Structures are given as structure tokens and as C-alpha cells.
Amino acid sequence: MTERRTFTIEYASGVDVAERMMAEQKGITVSGWVHGASATANRDDFATNRVTVGHFRDTLSAAEGNAEGLSAAGACVSFWAGNIAGLPLHVLQARGGVDVPFPEHPLYWLLHDSPNYDQSSFDFWEQMTESLEWRGNAYAQMGRTDAGFLTSLTPVSPCGMRVSRGSDGDLVYEWNDGGRQTARSRDMLHIRGRGGNALGGASTLATYRRALSLALVTEGSADAIFRNSARPSGTLTTDTKMNFEQLGEFEERLATKWQGANNAGRPMVLHSGLKWDKVTIDPVDAEMLESRRLSMEIVCQIFECDPHLVGITSGNTQLGSSISDQTLSLVKFKMHKRLKRIEKALEKQLLTRADRQRGVKIRFNLEGFLRADSLGRAQYYNLMKQFMTTNEIRALEGLPPVPGGDEIYRQVQDQPLGARGIGDNGGPPLEENA
């Protein structure tokens, strides 16, 4: 009679029906299929690794949190978080049809410099952007004075956050931070990612669980191959028969004289018909490397980050575009919507009706990207001097104003056709009294 034993496995949430059916076909009974569920299985499955151990490992790899350890995923999130946090965030006011910085507004210092006692603006927005990219939501609890004035924004982890709609229609936020915490929408800044609904955006880790799980399994398989497989650099063969003692002596001599970095390049003298054959990478392993590269590119697609920006340079110009063109496309089509999502959430939840009536806005300054590109910055200013004064350009460079720098200049040839002294049909000026 086949012996059966009971054991407990902590399965990750979200295991689908197909995986459950696969387990049941192998004689594994699972009750509830939830975290900490009890199951029974033939112990031979564990001894031979036929189903259960491999399936258990892959199931754990599919857990949401493990995807954060993928190098490509971490690099993509770090790219977005670092670059968005590095952009200046301004409170602006429309004056004379132009949006200008409004440092007198109470929110200016809070958003631009220090949202709370512990964090700089860079730290704060980096953390908030990472929450958006991983979990599809970013939360910050609002601190207020007794009079209701906003004094701080403190990030709250999206993990374990529960959002519901109260009986009065307002949103209620519940989370655990050393104890059960609750807040209403008035006291919680909530930036929603794409997808989802009014209660929250869709988590990237949950939405793309299968694709990320595949990347995790590929990494796990590669790890198993390189960790457990014997990978000599070459083989020595001979037609001469050698006993075990001779083989052992020869292997020891080989390791002593030619193994290690200090012996690299040392010539090897062969005799007794010995022949050296270099071991090249196995085709199966080459396929594994290609699969890993493909999985990294899929991760880049999920996070909308061009592969070359996270160090994946293979085939990065296959569409005939240059790196600079791809980077410009990234700013125009991928970063713009991320910035707009944050800006609109801040305006809706932090600005009062009186602020909006006065033309107050909250905007990221994309010119911050030009800081690292001196040539691009010079070209941009050369074009913009037709619309900006010298002092406005100097202000962008952190330079003080200069006398006479508040005028807008244009080249002499930029004159309307009907101006005095301009000849007909573009000809020479007509002389007076001719």
C-alpha cells in the first residue's frame, strides 16, 4: 500500500485553476488552496522531483514580491523613479498669460523642497514613483494643523492598504503601521496608476504576473544550470590506458600548474598521445541565454522602458533610430503621461477651488533633463531666445540677471514684408524721392 503523508505548503495567492488541476492529477489534494493550506502527496514525488518540488518552487517564484528581485524589473523601476524624482516640481500661477513660479504659495516649499520632516523632495518622489510602478498606487498621509492647513506628506506603503467606499460615499483608507490606521480621502494623497477604478490603480506585479513568473522561472533555471552543472574549460583525451592512481596524479598536477588566474596563459606540454579539446558553450545553454535576454526585454515592455536605458544594448537600433531619438520618444510618449498623472492628482487633491480660480497649477519642469546635455541645452536656448529674454535664460542656468537682459531680441532680417524700406517682391529697398 502506498504510504501517504500530510504536509503544509505556504502557497502564494493567485494560483490559477490550471495549476490546481495539475496538482490534483498528480494525487495532491489541496483544501482551499490558500496561504498555509494543508495538502497530501505521495512522498516519492519529493524524492524523485517529478512534480511537487519543481512545481512548488515555480509557484513561489510566481509570488508578486519575488518579481522585485528581477534585475531588469528593478532597473526599469529605478530608472523611472530616479529620473522623475530628479525633476523640479513647481507651484505656478498664471500671470499675464504666462505660468510663472509661485513660491509664496504654502504648497511650494512642501512639494519642491521637503514634503515631511524626514525626507527631501527627491527621496519622497522616488519612493512614491516606485510604489506607482510596482503596485499601481502611491499613498501619502496628509498632516494638518488644527486650522486645517497642510503641513506634511508622509508616504504610506501600498502593501496591505485597503480602500473602500464609506456609507457617505467618501473613500476610507485602512492599513497597518504598528496598529490599525484609518483615514478619509481628505487626509490621504492617493495617486492612482493606470487601470483599476476610483478605489485604486491596477498593480503591475499582479496584472503581469504570468509574464513576470516566466522571467523568474527562466532565472531560476539558469541559476540551477550554472550552480549544479560541471563546466570544465576543456578536456584531455588519450588512447593510452591509465589506471585510477595515474588519473588522480594527472588531475592534481593539472590543477596545480594550469588552474587559476595566476596560471592563465601558461603553456601546456602534452605527451603520451594527450590531446586538448576546448569545451564551447552547449547549444541548450545558448538557448537559455537567449531566453533570458528575451525575458528581460519583455520586462522592459511591461514597465515601458527602452532596453538600452537599463543596459540591454543588443539590437537597440534595429528600427533604424538613434539612441537620442529613442530617448526623445521616451520623454514624449512614456514619461509625459507619468508626470501628467502625478500633476493632476496633486492639483485635484491639494489645490482649493480658490487656488484654481487664481490660475494656480502644479507642474514638473522637464527642462531639468537638459542639465546633463550641454550641447542640447545650448541649442535649445539658441532657439528659445526668440521668445525668452536673456535674463529668463540666465535664470534657468542659475545665473543672476544682467542690465538690459529683459528685452527680447530678433535678427534684423526678420521683418514683415510691408515694413518701411522693404522692396516689392523681396527686391532691394526702394529709395525715397526716386
PDB file of C-alpha atoms in Angstrom, residues 77 81 84 119 123-142 153-163 171 173 175 184-185 187-195 197-204 338 341-346 349-350 364:
ATOM      1  CA  VAL A  77      11.596  50.969 -11.823  1.00  0.00           C
ATOM      2  CA  ALA A  81      11.782  56.674 -10.006  1.00  0.00           C
ATOM      3  CA  ILE A  84      11.045  61.628 -12.171  1.00  0.00           C
ATOM      4  CA  GLN A 119      12.644  63.242   3.567  1.00  0.00           C
ATOM      5  CA  ASP A 123      13.523  60.896  -1.531  1.00  0.00           C
ATOM      6  CA  PHE A 124       9.782  61.413  -1.331  1.00  0.00           C
ATOM      7  CA  TRP A 125       9.068  61.335  -5.054  1.00  0.00           C
ATOM      8  CA  GLU A 126      11.417  58.437  -5.648  1.00  0.00           C
ATOM      9  CA  GLN A 127       9.510  56.378  -3.091  1.00  0.00           C
ATOM     10  CA  MET A 128       6.128  57.464  -4.459  1.00  0.00           C
ATOM     11  CA  THR A 129       7.123  56.671  -8.050  1.00  0.00           C
ATOM     12  CA  GLU A 130       8.416  53.234  -7.071  1.00  0.00           C
ATOM     13  CA  SER A 131       5.072  52.495  -5.408  1.00  0.00           C
ATOM     14  CA  LEU A 132       3.266  53.558  -8.573  1.00  0.00           C
ATOM     15  CA  GLU A 133       5.419  51.409 -10.837  1.00  0.00           C
ATOM     16  CA  TRP A 134       5.313  48.270  -8.668  1.00  0.00           C
ATOM     17  CA  ARG A 135       1.850  48.404  -7.119  1.00  0.00           C
ATOM     18  CA  GLY A 136      -0.128  50.835  -9.273  1.00  0.00           C
ATOM     19  CA  ASN A 137      -0.865  53.127  -6.310  1.00  0.00           C
ATOM     20  CA  ALA A 138       1.043  55.673  -4.233  1.00  0.00           C
ATOM     21  CA  TYR A 139      -0.225  56.938  -0.888  1.00  0.00           C
ATOM     22  CA  ALA A 140       0.888  59.781   1.375  1.00  0.00           C
ATOM     23  CA  GLN A 141      -0.850  60.727   4.607  1.00  0.00           C
ATOM     24  CA  MET A 142      -1.521  64.440   4.976  1.00  0.00           C
ATOM     25  CA  LEU A 153       3.021  64.487   3.237  1.00  0.00           C
ATOM     26  CA  THR A 154       4.234  61.165   4.665  1.00  0.00           C
ATOM     27  CA  PRO A 155       4.409  58.101   2.347  1.00  0.00           C
ATOM     28  CA  VAL A 156       2.364  55.039   3.276  1.00  0.00           C
ATOM     29  CA  SER A 157       3.252  51.626   1.867  1.00  0.00           C
ATOM     30  CA  PRO A 158       0.688  50.334  -0.651  1.00  0.00           C
ATOM     31  CA  CYS A 159       1.218  46.771   0.632  1.00  0.00           C
ATOM     32  CA  GLY A 160      -1.754  45.841   2.788  1.00  0.00           C
ATOM     33  CA  MET A 161      -3.634  49.054   2.025  1.00  0.00           C
ATOM     34  CA  ARG A 162      -7.405  48.535   1.868  1.00  0.00           C
ATOM     35  CA  VAL A 163      -9.559  51.163   0.162  1.00  0.00           C
ATOM     36  CA  LEU A 171     -13.231  56.820   0.395  1.00  0.00           C
ATOM     37  CA  TYR A 173      -8.242  54.022   3.748  1.00  0.00           C
ATOM     38  CA  TRP A 175      -3.682  49.993   6.763  1.00  0.00           C
ATOM     39  CA  ARG A 184     -10.514  59.619   4.852  1.00  0.00           C
ATOM     40  CA  SER A 185      -9.778  60.996   1.404  1.00  0.00           C
ATOM     41  CA  ASP A 187      -6.248  63.260   4.722  1.00  0.00           C
ATOM     42  CA  MET A 188      -4.749  60.857   2.175  1.00  0.00           C
ATOM     43  CA  LEU A 189      -2.989  61.784  -1.058  1.00  0.00           C
ATOM     44  CA  HIS A 190      -3.752  58.938  -3.454  1.00  0.00           C
ATOM     45  CA  ILE A 191      -2.066  58.803  -6.865  1.00  0.00           C
ATOM     46  CA  ARG A 192      -3.614  56.063  -8.982  1.00  0.00           C
ATOM     47  CA  GLY A 193      -1.782  54.174 -11.708  1.00  0.00           C
ATOM     48  CA  ARG A 194      -3.309  53.087 -14.974  1.00  0.00           C
ATOM     49  CA  GLY A 195      -6.173  50.621 -14.985  1.00  0.00           C
ATOM     50  CA  ASN A 197     -11.025  52.230 -10.802  1.00  0.00           C
ATOM     51  CA  ALA A 198     -11.725  55.024  -8.328  1.00  0.00           C
ATOM     52  CA  LEU A 199     -10.569  52.790  -5.476  1.00  0.00           C
ATOM     53  CA  GLY A 200      -7.121  52.338  -6.966  1.00  0.00           C
ATOM     54  CA  GLY A 201      -4.972  51.571  -9.988  1.00  0.00           C
ATOM     55  CA  ALA A 202      -4.022  48.123 -11.213  1.00  0.00           C
ATOM     56  CA  SER A 203      -0.871  46.592  -9.721  1.00  0.00           C
ATOM     57  CA  THR A 204       1.810  45.943 -12.347  1.00  0.00           C
ATOM     58  CA  ARG A 338       3.513  59.577 -15.847  1.00  0.00           C
ATOM     59  CA  ARG A 341      -0.834  61.546 -13.793  1.00  0.00           C
ATOM     60  CA  ILE A 342       1.043  62.894 -10.761  1.00  0.00           C
ATOM     61  CA  GLU A 343       0.377  66.557 -11.581  1.00  0.00           C
ATOM     62  CA  LYS A 344      -3.374  66.080 -11.989  1.00  0.00           C
ATOM     63  CA  ALA A 345      -3.640  64.043  -8.781  1.00  0.00           C
ATOM     64  CA  LEU A 346      -1.835  66.792  -6.855  1.00  0.00           C
ATOM     65  CA  GLN A 349      -6.431  66.736  -4.091  1.00  0.00           C
ATOM     66  CA  LEU A 350      -4.235  69.589  -2.798  1.00  0.00           C
ATOM     67  CA  PHE A 364       7.179  69.257 -13.265  1.00  0.00           C
TER      68      PHE A 364
END
